[in-house]
mmCIF file of C-alpha atoms and ligand atoms in Angstrom:
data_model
loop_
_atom_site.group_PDB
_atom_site.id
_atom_site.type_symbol
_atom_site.label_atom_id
_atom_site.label_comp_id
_atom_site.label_asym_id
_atom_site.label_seq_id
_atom_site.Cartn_x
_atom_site.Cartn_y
_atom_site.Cartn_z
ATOM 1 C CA UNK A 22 0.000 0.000 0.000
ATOM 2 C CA UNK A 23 1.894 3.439 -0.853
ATOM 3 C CA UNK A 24 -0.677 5.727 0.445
ATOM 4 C CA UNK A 25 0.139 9.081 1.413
ATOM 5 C CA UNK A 26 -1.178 11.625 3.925
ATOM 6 C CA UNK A 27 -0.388 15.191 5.070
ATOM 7 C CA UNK A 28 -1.761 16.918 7.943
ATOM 8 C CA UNK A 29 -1.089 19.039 10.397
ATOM 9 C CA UNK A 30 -1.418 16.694 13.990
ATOM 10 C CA UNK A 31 -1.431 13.321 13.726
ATOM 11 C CA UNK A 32 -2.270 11.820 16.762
ATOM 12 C CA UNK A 33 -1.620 8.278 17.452
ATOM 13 C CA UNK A 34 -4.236 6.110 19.252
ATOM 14 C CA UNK A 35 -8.095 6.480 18.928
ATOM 15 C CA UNK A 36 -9.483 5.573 22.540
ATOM 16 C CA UNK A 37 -10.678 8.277 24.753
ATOM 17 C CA UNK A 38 -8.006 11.333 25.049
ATOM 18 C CA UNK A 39 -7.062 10.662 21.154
ATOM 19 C CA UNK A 40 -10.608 11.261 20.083
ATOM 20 C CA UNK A 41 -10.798 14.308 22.583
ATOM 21 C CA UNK A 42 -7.143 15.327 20.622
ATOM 22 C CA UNK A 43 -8.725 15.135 17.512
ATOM 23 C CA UNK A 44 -11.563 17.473 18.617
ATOM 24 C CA UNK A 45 -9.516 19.930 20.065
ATOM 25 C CA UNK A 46 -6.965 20.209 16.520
ATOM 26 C CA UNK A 47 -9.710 20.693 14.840
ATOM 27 C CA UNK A 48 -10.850 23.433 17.241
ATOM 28 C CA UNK A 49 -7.630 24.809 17.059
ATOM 29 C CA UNK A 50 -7.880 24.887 12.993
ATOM 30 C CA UNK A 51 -5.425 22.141 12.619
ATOM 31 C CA UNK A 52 -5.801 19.301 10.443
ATOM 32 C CA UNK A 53 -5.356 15.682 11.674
ATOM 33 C CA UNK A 54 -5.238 12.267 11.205
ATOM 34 C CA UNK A 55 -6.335 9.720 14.347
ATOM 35 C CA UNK A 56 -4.697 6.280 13.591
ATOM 36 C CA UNK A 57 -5.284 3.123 15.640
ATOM 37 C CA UNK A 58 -4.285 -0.506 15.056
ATOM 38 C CA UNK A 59 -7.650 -1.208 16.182
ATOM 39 C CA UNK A 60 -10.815 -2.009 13.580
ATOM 40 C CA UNK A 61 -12.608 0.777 15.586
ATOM 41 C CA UNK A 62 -12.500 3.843 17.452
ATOM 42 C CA UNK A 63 -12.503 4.196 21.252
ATOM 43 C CA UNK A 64 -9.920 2.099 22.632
ATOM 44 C CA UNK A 65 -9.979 0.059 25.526
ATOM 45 C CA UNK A 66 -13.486 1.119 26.071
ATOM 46 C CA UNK A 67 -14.834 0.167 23.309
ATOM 47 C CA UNK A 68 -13.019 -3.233 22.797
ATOM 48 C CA UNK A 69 -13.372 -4.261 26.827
ATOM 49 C CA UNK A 70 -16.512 -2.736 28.058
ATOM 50 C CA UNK A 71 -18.727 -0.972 25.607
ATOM 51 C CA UNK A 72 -21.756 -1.939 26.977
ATOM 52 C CA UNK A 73 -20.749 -1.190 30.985
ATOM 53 C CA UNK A 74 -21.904 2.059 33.027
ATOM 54 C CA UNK A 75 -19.084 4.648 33.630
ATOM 55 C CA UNK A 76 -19.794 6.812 36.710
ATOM 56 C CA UNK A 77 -16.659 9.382 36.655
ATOM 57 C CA UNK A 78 -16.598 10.913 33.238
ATOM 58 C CA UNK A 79 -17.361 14.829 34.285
ATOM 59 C CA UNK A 80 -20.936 16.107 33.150
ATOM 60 C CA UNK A 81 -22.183 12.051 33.215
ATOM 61 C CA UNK A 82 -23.571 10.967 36.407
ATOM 62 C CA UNK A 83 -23.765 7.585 34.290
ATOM 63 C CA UNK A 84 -22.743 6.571 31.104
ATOM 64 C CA UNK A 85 -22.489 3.537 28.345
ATOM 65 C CA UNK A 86 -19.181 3.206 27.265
ATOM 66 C CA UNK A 87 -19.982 2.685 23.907
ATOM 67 C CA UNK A 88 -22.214 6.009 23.978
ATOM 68 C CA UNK A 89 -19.132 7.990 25.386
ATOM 69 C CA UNK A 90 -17.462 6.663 22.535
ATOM 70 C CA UNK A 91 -19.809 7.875 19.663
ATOM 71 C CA UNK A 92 -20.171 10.945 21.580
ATOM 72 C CA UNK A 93 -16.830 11.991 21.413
ATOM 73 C CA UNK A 94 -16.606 10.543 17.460
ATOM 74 C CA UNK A 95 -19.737 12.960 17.098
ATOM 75 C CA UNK A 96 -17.699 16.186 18.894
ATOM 76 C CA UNK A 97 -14.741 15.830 16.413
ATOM 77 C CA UNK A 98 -17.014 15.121 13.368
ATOM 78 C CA UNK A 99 -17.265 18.855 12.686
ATOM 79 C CA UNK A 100 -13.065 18.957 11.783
ATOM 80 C CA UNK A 101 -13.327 15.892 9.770
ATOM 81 C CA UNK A 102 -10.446 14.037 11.257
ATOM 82 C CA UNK A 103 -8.830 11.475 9.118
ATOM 83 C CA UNK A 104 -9.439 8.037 10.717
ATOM 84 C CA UNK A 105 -6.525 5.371 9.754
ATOM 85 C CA UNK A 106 -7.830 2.604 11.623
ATOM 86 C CA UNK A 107 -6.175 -0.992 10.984
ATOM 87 C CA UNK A 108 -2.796 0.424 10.905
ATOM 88 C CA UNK A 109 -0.047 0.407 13.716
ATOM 89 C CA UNK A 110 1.970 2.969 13.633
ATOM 90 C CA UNK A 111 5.373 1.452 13.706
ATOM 91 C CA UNK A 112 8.211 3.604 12.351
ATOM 92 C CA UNK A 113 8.729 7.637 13.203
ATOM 93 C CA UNK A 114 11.435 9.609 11.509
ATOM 94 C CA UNK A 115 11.963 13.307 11.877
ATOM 95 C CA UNK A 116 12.652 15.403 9.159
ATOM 96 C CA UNK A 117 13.713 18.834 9.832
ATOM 97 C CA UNK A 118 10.489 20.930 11.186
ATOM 98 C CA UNK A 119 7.993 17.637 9.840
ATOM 99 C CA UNK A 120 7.745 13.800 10.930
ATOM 100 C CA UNK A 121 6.401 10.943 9.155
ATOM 101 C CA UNK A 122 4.788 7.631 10.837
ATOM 102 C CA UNK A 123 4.414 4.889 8.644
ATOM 103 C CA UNK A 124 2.121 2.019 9.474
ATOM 104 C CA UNK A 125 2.600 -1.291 9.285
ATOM 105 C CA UNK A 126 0.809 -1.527 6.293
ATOM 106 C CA UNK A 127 3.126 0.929 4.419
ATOM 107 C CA UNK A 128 0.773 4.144 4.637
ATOM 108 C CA UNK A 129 2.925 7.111 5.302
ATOM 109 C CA UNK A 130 1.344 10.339 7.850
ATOM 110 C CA UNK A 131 3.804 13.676 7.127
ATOM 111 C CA UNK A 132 2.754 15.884 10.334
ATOM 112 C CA UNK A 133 4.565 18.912 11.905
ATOM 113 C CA UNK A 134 3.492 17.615 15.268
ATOM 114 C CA UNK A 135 2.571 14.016 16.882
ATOM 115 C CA UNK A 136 0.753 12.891 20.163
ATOM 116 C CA UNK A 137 0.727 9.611 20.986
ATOM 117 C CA UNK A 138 -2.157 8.368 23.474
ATOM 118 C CA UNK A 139 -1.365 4.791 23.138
ATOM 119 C CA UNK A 140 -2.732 3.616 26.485
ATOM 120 C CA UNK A 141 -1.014 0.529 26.723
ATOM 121 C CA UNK A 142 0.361 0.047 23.759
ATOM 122 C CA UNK A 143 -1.556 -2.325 20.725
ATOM 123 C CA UNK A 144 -3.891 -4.341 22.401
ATOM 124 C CA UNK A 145 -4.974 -7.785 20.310
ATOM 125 C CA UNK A 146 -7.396 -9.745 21.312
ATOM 126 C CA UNK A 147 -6.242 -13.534 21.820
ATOM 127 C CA UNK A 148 -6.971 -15.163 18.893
ATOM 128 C CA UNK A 149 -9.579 -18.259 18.689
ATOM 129 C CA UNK A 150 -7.049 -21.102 17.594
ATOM 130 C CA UNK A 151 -7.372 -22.333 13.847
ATOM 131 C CA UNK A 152 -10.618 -20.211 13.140
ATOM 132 C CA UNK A 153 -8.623 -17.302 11.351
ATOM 133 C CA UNK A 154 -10.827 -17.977 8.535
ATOM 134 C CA UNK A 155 -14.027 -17.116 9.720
ATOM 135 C CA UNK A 156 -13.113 -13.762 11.451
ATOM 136 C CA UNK A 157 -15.454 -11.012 10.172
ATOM 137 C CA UNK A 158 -17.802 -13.932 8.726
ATOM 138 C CA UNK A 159 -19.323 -15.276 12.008
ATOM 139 C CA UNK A 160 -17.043 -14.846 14.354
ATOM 140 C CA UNK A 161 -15.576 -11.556 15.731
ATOM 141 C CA UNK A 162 -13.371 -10.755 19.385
ATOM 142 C CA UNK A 163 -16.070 -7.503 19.506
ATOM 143 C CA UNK A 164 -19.492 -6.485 19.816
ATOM 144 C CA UNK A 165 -19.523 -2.817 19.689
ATOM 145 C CA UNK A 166 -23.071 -2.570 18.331
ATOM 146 C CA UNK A 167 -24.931 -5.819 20.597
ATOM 147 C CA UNK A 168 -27.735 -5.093 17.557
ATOM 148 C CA UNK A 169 -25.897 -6.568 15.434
ATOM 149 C CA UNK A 170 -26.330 -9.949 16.879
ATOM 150 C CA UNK A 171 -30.128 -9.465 17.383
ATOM 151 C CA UNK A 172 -32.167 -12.706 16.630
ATOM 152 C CA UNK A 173 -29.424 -14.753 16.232
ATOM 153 C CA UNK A 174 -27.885 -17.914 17.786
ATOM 154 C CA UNK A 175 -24.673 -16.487 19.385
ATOM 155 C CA UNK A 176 -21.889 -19.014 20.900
ATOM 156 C CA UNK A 177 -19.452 -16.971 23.216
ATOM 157 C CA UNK A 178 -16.138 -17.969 24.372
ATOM 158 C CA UNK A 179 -14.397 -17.285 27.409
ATOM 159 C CA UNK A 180 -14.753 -16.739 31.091
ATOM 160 C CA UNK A 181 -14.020 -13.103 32.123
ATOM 161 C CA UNK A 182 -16.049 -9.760 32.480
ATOM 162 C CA UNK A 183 -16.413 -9.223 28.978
ATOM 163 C CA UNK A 184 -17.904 -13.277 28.022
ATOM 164 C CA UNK A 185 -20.254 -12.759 30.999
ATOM 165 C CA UNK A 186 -20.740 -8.995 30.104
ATOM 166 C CA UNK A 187 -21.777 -9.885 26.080
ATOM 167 C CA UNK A 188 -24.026 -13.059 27.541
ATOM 168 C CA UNK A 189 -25.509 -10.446 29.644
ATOM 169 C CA UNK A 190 -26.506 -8.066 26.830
ATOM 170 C CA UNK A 191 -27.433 -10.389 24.358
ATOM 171 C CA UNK A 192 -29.542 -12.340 26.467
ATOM 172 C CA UNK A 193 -32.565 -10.181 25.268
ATOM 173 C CA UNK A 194 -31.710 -9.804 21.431
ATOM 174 C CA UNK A 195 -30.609 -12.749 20.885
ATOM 175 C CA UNK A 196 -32.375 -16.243 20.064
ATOM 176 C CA UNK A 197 -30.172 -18.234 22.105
ATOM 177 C CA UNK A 198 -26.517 -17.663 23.915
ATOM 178 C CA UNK A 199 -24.086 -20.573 24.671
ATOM 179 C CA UNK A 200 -21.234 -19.115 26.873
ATOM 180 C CA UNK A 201 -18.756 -22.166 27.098
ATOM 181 C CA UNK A 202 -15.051 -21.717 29.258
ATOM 182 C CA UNK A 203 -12.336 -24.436 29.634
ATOM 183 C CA UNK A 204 -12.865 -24.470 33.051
ATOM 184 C CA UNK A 205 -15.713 -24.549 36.167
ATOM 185 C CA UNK A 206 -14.057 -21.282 37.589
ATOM 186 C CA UNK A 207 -15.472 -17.505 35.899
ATOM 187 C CA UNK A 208 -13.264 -14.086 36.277
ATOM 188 C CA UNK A 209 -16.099 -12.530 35.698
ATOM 189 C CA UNK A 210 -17.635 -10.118 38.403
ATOM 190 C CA UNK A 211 -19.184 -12.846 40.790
ATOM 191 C CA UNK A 212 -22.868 -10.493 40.511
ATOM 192 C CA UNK A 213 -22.634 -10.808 36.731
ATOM 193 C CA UNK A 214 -22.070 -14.998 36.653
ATOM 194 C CA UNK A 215 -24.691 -14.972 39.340
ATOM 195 C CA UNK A 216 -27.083 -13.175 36.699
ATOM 196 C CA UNK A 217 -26.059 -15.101 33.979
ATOM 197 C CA UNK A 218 -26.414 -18.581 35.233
ATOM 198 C CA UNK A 219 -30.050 -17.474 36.674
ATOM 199 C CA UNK A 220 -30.839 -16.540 33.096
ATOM 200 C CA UNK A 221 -31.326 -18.441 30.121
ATOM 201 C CA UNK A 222 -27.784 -18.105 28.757
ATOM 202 C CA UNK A 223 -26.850 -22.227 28.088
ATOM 203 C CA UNK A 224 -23.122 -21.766 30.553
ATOM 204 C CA UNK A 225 -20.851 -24.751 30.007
ATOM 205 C CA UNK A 226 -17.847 -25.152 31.884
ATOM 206 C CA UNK A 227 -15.187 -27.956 30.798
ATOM 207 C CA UNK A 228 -16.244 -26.991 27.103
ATOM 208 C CA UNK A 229 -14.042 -25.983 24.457
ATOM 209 C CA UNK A 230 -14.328 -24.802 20.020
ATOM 210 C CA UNK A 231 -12.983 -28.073 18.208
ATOM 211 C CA UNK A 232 -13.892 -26.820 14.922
ATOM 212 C CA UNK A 233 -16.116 -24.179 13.202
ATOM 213 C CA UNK A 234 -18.017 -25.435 10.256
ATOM 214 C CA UNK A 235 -19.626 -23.377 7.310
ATOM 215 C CA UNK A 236 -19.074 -22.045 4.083
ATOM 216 C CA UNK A 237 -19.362 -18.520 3.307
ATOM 217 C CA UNK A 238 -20.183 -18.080 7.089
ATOM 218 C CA UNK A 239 -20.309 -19.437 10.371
ATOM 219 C CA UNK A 240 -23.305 -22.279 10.054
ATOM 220 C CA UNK A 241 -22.541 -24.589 13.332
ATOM 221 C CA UNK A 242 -19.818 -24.945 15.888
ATOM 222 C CA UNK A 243 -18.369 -28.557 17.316
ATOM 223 C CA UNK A 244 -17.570 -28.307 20.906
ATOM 224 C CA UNK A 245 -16.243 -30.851 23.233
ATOM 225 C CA UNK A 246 -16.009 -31.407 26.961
ATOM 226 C CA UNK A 247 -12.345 -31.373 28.108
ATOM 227 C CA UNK A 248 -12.835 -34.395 30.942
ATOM 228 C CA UNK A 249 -15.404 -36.467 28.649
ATOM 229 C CA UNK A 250 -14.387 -35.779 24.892
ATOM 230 C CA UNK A 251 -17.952 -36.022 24.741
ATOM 231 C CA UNK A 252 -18.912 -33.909 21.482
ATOM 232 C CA UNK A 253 -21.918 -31.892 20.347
ATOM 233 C CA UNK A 254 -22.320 -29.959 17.090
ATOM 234 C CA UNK A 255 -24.295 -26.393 18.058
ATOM 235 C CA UNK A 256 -26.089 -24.349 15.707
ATOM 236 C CA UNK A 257 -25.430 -20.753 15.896
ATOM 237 C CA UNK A 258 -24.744 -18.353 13.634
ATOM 238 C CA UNK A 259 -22.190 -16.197 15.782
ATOM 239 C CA UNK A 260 -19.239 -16.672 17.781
ATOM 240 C CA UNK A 261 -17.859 -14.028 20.419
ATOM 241 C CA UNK A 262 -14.217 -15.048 21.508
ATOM 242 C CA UNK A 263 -13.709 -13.166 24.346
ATOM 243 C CA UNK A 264 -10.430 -14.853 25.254
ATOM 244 C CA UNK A 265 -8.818 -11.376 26.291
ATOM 245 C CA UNK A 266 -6.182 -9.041 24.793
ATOM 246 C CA UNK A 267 -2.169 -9.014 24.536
ATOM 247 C CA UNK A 268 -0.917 -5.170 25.045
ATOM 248 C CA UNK A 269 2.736 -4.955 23.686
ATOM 249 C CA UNK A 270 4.153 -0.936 23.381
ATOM 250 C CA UNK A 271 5.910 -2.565 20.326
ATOM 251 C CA UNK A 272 7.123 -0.327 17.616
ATOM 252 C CA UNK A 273 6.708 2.779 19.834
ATOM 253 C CA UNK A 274 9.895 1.349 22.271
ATOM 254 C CA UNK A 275 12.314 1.766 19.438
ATOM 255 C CA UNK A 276 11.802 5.723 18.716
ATOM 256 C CA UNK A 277 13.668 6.953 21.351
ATOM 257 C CA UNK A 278 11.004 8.014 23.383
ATOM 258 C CA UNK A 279 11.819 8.191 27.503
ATOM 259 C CA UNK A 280 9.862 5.511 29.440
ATOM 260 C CA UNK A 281 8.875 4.542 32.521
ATOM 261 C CA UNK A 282 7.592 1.059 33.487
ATOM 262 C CA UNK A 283 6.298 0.885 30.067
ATOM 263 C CA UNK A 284 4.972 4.489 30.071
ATOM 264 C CA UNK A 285 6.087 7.599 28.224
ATOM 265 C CA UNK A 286 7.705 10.570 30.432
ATOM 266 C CA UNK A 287 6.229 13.672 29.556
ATOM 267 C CA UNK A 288 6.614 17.175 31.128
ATOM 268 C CA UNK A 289 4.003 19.483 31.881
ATOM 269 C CA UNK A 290 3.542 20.399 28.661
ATOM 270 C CA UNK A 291 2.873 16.812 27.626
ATOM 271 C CA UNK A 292 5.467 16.804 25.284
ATOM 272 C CA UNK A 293 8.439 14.097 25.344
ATOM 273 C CA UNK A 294 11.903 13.871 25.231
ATOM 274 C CA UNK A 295 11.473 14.225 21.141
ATOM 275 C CA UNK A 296 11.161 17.014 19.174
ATOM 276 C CA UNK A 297 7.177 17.382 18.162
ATOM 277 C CA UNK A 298 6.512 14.096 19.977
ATOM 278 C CA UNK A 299 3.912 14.852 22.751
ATOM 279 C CA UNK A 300 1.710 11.900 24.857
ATOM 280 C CA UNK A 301 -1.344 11.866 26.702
ATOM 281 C CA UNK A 302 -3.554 9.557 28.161
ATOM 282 C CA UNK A 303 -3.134 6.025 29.613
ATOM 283 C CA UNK A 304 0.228 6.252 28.034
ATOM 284 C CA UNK A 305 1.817 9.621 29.970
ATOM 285 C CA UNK A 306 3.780 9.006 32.684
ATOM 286 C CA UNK A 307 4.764 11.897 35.343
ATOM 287 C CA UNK A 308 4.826 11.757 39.092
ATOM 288 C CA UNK A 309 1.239 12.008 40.765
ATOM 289 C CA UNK A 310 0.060 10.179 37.268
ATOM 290 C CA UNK A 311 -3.670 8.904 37.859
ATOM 291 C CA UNK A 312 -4.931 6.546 34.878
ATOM 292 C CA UNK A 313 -8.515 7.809 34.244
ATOM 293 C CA UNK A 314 -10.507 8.699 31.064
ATOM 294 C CA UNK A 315 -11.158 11.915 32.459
ATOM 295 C CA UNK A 316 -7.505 12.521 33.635
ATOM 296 C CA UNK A 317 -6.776 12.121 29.862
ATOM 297 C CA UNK A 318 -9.009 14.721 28.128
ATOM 298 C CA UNK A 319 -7.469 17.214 30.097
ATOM 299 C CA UNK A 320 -4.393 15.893 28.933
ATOM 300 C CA UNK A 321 -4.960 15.724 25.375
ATOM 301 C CA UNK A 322 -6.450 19.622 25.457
ATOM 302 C CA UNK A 323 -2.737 20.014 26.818
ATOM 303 C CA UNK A 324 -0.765 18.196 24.712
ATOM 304 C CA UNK A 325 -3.066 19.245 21.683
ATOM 305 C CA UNK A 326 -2.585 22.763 22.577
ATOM 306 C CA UNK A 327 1.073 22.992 22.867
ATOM 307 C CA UNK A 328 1.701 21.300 19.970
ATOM 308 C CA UNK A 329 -0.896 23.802 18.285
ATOM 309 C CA UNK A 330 2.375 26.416 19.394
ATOM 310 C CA UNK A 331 4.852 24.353 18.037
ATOM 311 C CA UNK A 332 3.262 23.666 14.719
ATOM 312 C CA UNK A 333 2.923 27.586 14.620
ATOM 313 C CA UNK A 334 5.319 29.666 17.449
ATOM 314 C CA UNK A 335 2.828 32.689 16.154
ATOM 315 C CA UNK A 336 -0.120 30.227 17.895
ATOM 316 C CA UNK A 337 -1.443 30.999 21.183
ATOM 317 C CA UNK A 338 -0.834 28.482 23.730
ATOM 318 C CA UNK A 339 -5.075 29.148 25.050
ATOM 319 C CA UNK A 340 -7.370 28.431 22.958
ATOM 320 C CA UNK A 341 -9.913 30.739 23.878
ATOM 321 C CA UNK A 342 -13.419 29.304 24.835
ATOM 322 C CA UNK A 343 -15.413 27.226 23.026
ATOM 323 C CA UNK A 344 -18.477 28.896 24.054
ATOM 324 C CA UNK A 345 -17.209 32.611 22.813
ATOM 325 C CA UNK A 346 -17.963 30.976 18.913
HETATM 326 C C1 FAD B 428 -12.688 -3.100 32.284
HETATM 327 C C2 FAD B 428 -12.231 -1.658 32.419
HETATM 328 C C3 FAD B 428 -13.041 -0.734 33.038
HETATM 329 C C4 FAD B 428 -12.640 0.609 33.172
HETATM 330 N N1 FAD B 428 -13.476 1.507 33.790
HETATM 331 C C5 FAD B 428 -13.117 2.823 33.878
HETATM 332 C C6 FAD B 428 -13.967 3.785 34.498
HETATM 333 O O1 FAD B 428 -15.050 3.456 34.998
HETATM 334 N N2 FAD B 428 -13.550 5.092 34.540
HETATM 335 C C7 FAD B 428 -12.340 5.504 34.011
HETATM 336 O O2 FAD B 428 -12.033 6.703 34.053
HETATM 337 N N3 FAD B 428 -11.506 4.589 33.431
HETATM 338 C C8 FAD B 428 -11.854 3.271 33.353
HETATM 339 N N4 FAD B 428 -10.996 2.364 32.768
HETATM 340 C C9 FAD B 428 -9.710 2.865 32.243
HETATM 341 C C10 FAD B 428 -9.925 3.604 30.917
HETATM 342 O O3 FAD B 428 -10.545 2.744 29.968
HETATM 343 C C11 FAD B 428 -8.589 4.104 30.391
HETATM 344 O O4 FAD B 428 -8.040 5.010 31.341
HETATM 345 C C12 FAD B 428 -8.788 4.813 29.055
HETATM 346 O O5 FAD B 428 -9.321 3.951 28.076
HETATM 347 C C13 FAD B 428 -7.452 5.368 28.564
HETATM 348 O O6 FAD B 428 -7.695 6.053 27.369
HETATM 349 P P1 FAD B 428 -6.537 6.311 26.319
HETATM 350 O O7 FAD B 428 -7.202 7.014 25.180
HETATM 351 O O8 FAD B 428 -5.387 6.944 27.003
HETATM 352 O O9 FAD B 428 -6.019 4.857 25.872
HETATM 353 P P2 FAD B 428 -6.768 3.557 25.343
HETATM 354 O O10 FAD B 428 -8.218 3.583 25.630
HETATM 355 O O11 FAD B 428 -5.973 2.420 25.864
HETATM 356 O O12 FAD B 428 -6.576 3.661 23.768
HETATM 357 C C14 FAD B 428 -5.294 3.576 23.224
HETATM 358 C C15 FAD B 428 -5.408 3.167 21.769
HETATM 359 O O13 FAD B 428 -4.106 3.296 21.156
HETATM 360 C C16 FAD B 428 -3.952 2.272 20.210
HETATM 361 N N5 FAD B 428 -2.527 2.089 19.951
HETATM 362 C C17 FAD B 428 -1.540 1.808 20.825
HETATM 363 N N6 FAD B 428 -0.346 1.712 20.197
HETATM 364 C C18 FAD B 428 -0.582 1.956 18.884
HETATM 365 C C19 FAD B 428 0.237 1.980 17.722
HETATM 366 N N7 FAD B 428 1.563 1.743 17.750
HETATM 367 N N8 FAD B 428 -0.361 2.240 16.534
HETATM 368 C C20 FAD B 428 -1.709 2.472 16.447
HETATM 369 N N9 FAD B 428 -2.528 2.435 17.528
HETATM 370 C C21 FAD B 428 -1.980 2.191 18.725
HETATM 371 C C22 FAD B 428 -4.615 1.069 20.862
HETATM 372 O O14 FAD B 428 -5.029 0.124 19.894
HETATM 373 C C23 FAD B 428 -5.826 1.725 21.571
HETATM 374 O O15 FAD B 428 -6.994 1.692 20.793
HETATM 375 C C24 FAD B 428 -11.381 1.026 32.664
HETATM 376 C C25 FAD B 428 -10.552 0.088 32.002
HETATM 377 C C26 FAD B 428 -10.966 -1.236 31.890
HETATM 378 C C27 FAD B 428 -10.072 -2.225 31.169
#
């Protein structure tokens, strides 16, 4: 892929504080791109727990992750930010007053100014083994819209919050939901299991995928239990692995950047020991450092708004008030 982009900001990471970044360039009149090695938008939150309640987001007393989410997609709509989503960034090089990213797919990003809000790095979700095939035909590692699984037979996979969470949701839009784990303990919230195995969600521990048939699509799933090799074909027509997620900082290790515990040192500014290169979010580290979503919109307005002063020293650092417009 030789695909080319130039903007102004390009900010790195498209969970919470990125999507607040990419509000607040285009407030400040920059342009930007948001890239994420994620299908989707909104990060942790919307790959781990869409569908919970979040009680500390200012302004919220209570809100769905997944509606945070499109809310903040909707509040940088206006600038048009340009979404690269499926590509890891993996190489930075500096170029005079400009830097270029290239993903790992080859495109290249030429910005005068980056911010990285990583959180912890790429998260993947652990794959389902030897069912690469049907991925995005049947079987998928997230549910961000549960309507999408509405009326039909839905086998999930795994044993932590988010299993129990989807089996939770889907319960009611569903036809049927299998939840099967390798083993007869959950690490799901102990209220949640206690929900779902009242309900009618068909939970079978000592049950594992042997194989997923169908053609075009997912059609039925053979499972077998792991102390009887007893075997049983099931007919559903989706399958949720929720077999959780390997975070690796990866490529963003080798740029030179000064970490901490696998975190990236920023100053008050939010800007990092490189030239341009300023971090916010999960990702920032600095003494007194708390991890929360709403800890990192004020740190994206910061990092967003420096960098606004480094793209152009004639910028303002404030960036006057939204509501005088
Ligand atoms: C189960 C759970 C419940 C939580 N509940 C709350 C809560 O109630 N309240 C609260 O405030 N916080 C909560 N948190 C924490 C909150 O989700 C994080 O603080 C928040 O998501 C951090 O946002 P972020 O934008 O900094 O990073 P993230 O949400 O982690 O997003 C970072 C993004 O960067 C991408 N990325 C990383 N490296 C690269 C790369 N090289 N190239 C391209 N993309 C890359 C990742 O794919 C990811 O999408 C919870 C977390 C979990 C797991």
């Amino acid at each position: 892929m030789d695909e080319r982009h130039t903007v102004d900001l390009l900010i790195i990471g498209a969970g919470p504080a990125g999507l607040y970044g990419a509000y607040y360039a285009g407030f400040r009149g920059l342009s930007v791109a948001l890239m994420d090695s994620l299908p989707q938008a909104g990060g942790q939150v919307a790959a781990m727990y869409p569908e919970k309640l979040i009680y500390d987001v200012a302004g919220f007393p209570a809100i769905k992750g997944q509606d945070l989410i499109d809310n903040c997609v909707a509040q940088a709509a206006p600038f048009d930010p340009r979404y690269l989503l499926g590509h890891r960034a993996e190489e930075l090089v500096h170029a005079g007053e400009s830097i270029t990213v290239t993903t790992h797919k080859g495109v290249a990003v030429t910005c005068r100014a980056v911010v990285i809000t990583g959180g912890m790095g790429t998260f993947t979700p652990r794959p389902l083994p030897d069912a690469d095939e049907f991925e995005g035909r049947g079987l998928r590692y997230f549910v961000p819209k549960l309507d999408e699984l509405a009326g039909l037979d839905v086998l999930i996979v795994g044993g932590g919050d988010s299993a129990f969470d989807w089996a939770q949701n889907l319960e009611p839009i569903a036809n049927s939901v299998t939840l099967i784990h390798r083993r007869d303990t959950f690490r799901a919230h102990e209220h949640t299991v206690s929900q779902v195995l009242a309900s009618s969600v068909d939970v079978r521990p000592f049950t594992e995928v042997a194989r997923i048939h169908g053609a075009e699509h997912v059609k039925s799933v053979e499972v077998f239990h792991n102390k009887t090799d007893a075997r049983e074909t099931l007919d559903v027509q989706a399958v949720v692995a929720a077999l959780g997620f390997t975070a690796d900082l990866g490529p963003l290790t080798r740029w030179g950047l000064a970490q901490h515990k696998r975190h990236i040192v920023v100053d008050t500014t939010m800007a990092t020991n490189l030239p341009r290169v300023f971090a916010a979010g999960d990702i920032a580290e600095y003494a007194g450092k708390v991890r929360l979503i709403s800890v990192g919109f004020g740190e994206a307005a910061t990092a967003v708004n420096n960098a606004a002063t480094v793209i152009d020293p004639n910028a303002k650092l404030f960036p006057g008030h939204s509501s005088a417009l």
